[in-house]
Coordinates of C-alpha atoms in Angstrom, one line a residue:
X1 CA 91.6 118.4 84.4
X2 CA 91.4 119.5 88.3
X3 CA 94.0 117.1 89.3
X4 CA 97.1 116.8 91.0
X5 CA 98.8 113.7 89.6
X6 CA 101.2 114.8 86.5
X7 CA 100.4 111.0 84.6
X8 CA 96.8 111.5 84.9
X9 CA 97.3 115.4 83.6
X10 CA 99.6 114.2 81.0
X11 CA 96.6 111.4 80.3
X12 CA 99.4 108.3 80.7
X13 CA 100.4 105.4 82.5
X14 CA 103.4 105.8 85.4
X15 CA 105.7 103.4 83.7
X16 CA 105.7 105.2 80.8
X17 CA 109.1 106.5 78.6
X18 CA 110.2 109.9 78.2
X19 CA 109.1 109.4 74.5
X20 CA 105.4 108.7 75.3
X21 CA 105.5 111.4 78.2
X22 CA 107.0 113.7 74.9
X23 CA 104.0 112.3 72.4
X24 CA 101.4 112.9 75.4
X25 CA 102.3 116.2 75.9
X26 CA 102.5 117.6 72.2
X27 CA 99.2 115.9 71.7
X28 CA 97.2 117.9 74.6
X29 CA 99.0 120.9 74.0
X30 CA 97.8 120.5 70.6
X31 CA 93.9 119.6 71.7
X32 CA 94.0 122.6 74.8
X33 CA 96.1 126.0 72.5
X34 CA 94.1 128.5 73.1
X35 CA 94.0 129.0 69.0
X36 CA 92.6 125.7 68.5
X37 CA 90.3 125.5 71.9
X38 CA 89.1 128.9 73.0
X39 CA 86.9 127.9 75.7
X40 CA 90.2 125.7 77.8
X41 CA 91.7 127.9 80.5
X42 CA 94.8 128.6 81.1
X43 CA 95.0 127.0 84.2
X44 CA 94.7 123.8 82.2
X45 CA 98.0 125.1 80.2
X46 CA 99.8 125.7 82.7
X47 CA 98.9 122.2 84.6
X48 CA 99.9 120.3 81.5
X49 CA 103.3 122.3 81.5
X50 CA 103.9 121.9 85.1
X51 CA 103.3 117.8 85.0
X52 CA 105.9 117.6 81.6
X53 CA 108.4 119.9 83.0
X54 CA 108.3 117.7 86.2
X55 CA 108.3 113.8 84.3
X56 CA 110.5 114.8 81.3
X57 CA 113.3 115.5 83.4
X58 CA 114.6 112.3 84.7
X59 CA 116.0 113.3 88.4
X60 CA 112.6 115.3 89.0
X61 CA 110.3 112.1 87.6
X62 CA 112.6 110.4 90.3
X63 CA 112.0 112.5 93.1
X64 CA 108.2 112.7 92.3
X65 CA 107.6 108.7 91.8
X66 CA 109.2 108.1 95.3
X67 CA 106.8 110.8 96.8
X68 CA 103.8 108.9 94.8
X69 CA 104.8 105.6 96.2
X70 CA 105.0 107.4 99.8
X71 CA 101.5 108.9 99.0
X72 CA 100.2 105.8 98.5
X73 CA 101.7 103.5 101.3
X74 CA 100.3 106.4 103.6
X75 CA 97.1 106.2 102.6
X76 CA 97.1 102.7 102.5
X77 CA 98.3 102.5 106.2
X78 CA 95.2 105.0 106.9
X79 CA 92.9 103.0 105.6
X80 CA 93.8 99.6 106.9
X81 CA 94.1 101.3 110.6
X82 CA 90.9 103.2 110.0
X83 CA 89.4 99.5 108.8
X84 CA 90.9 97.6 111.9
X85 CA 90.0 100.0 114.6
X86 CA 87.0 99.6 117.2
X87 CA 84.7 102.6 116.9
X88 CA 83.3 102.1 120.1
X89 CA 86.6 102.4 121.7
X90 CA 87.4 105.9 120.7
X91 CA 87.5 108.4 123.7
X92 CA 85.9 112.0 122.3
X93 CA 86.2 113.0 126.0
X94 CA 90.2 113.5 125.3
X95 CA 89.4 116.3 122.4
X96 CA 90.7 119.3 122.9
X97 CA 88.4 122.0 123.8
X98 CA 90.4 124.9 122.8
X99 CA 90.3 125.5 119.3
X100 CA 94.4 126.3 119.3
X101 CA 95.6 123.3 121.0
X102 CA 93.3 121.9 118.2
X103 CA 94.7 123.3 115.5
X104 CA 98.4 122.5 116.4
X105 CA 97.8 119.2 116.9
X106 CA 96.3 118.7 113.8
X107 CA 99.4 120.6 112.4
X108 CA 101.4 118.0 114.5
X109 CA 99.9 114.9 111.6
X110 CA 102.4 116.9 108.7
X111 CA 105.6 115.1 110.5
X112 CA 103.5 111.8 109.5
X113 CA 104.3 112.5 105.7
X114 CA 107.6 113.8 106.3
X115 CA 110.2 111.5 104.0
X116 CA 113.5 112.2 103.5
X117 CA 114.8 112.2 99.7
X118 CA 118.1 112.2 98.6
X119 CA 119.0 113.5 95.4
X120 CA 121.2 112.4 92.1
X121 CA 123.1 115.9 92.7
X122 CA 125.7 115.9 95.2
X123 CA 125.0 119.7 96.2
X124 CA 123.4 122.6 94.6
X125 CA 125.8 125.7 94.9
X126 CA 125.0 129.0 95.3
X127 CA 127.7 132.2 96.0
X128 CA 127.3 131.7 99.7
X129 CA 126.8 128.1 100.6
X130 CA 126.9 124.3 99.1
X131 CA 123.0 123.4 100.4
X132 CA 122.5 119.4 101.5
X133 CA 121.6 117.1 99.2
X134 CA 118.7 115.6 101.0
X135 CA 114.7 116.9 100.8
X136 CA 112.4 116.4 104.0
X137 CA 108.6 116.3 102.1
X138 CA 105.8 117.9 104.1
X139 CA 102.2 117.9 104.0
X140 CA 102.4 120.7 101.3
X141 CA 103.7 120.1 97.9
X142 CA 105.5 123.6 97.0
X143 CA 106.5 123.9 93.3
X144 CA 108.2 126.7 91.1
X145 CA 106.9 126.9 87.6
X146 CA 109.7 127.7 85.5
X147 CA 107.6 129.2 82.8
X148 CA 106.4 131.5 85.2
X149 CA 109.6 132.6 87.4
X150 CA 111.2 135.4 86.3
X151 CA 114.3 135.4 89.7
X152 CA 112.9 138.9 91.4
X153 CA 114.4 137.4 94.6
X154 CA 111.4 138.5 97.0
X155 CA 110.4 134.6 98.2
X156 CA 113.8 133.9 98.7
X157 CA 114.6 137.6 101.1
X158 CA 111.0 136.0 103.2
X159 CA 112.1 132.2 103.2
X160 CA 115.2 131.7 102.6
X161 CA 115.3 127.8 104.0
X162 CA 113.3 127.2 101.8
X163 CA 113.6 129.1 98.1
X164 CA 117.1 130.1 96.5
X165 CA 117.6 131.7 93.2
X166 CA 120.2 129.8 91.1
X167 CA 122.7 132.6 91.3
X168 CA 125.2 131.6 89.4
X169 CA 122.8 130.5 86.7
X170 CA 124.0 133.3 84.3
X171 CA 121.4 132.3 81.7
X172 CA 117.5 132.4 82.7
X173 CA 118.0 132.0 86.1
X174 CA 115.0 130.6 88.1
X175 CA 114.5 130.1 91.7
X176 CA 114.4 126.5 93.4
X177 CA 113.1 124.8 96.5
X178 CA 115.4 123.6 98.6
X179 CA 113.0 122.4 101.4
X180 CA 109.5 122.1 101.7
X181 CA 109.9 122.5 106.3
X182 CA 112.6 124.9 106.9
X183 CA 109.9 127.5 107.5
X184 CA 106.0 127.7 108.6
X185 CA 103.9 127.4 106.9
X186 CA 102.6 131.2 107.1
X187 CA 105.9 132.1 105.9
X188 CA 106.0 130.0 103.0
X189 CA 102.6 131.7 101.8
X190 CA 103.8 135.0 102.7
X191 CA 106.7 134.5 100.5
X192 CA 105.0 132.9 98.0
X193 CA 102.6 135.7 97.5
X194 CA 104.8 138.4 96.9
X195 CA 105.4 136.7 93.9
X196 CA 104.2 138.9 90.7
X197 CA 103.9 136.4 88.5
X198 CA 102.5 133.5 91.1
X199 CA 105.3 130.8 89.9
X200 CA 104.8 129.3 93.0
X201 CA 102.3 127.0 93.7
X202 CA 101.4 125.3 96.9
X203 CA 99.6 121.8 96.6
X204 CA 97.6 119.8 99.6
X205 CA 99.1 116.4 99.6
X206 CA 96.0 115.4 101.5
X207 CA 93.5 116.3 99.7
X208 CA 95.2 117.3 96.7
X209 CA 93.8 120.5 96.6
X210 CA 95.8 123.8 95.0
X211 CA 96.3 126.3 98.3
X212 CA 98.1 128.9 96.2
X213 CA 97.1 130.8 93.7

């Protein structure tokens, strides 16, 4: 189950109702508890929580099927230019030589995926400001497992653009992303490993592969 689409973790179609995302997800929890499947790993527990907490609330599904559909396009577009381009015109003499410049152009291709989302909230309080409504998506996919958040406060002291804890949340308070650019990216990880209880997760939207943990 290494994968990074919630309908193919949850093992069903992407226009299917909250009661067959509810059915899918008693059934695997069901086939992968640990008392009934020893040899499953948690990691595959915690990926089947992660993709029902995200489609069985309606605003999130939202959010996450208009990031699929600008996945897709985007990779579509790729593959068409990639198709329609002449091989022999490509000019390697203009690569950068210095490994730096390199690297921040490469880091240049996130504003490609960039897409701005607005939400079904009007604004999400806290005690010291009413944050925007809109989300600017990056390259990398950050996510805070509820399960696993337990508010210390620590990513929000290192990034604070981009986590807040729901403060006035008296109940099981849990900390949120607000924006997914706000910081660097070395930042975000920084913040995201001081974490004790790794709730956040850091996903490729490239390749799809899990940066963190």
């Amino acid at each position: 189950m290494d994968d990074n689409n919630y309908y193919r973790i949850l093992e069903i179609p992407e226009n299917s109702t909250q009661r067959d995302i509810k059915i899918a997800f008693r059934r695997l929890a069901r086939k992968y508890h640990p008392d009934r499947n020893s040899v499953v790993s948690d990691e595959v527990m915690k990926n089947i929580n992660i993709a029902f907490e995200n489609l069985s609330d309606p605003e999130k599904r939202q959010i996450y099927d208009e990031s699929l559909k600008v996945l897709k396009s985007n990779l579509t577009s790729n593959v068409e230019e990639f198709e329609d381009s002449d091989a022999n015109s490509w000019d390697l003499s203009i690569a950068p030589t210095d490994t730096n410049e390199y690297a921040e152009n490469y880091y240049d291709v996130d504003t490609f995926f960039f897409d701005q989302k607005e939400l079904k909230n009007e604004s999400i309080s806290t005690n010291s400001e009413t944050l925007p409504t809109s989300f600017l998506e990056s390259r990398y996919q950050i996510i805070v497992e509820p399960s696993l958040c337990l508010a210390f406060g620590s990513c929000e002291v290192l990034a604070p653009k981009v986590f807040v804890v729901e403060k006035n949340r008296q109940i099981n308070p849990k900390a949120i992303v607000i924006s997914e650019t706000a910081e660097d990216f070395d930042t975000i990880m920084d913040a995201a490993k001081t974490c004790p209880t790794k709730a956040i997760i850091i996903i490729d939207r490239y390749t799809g592969n899990c940066i963190y943990p």
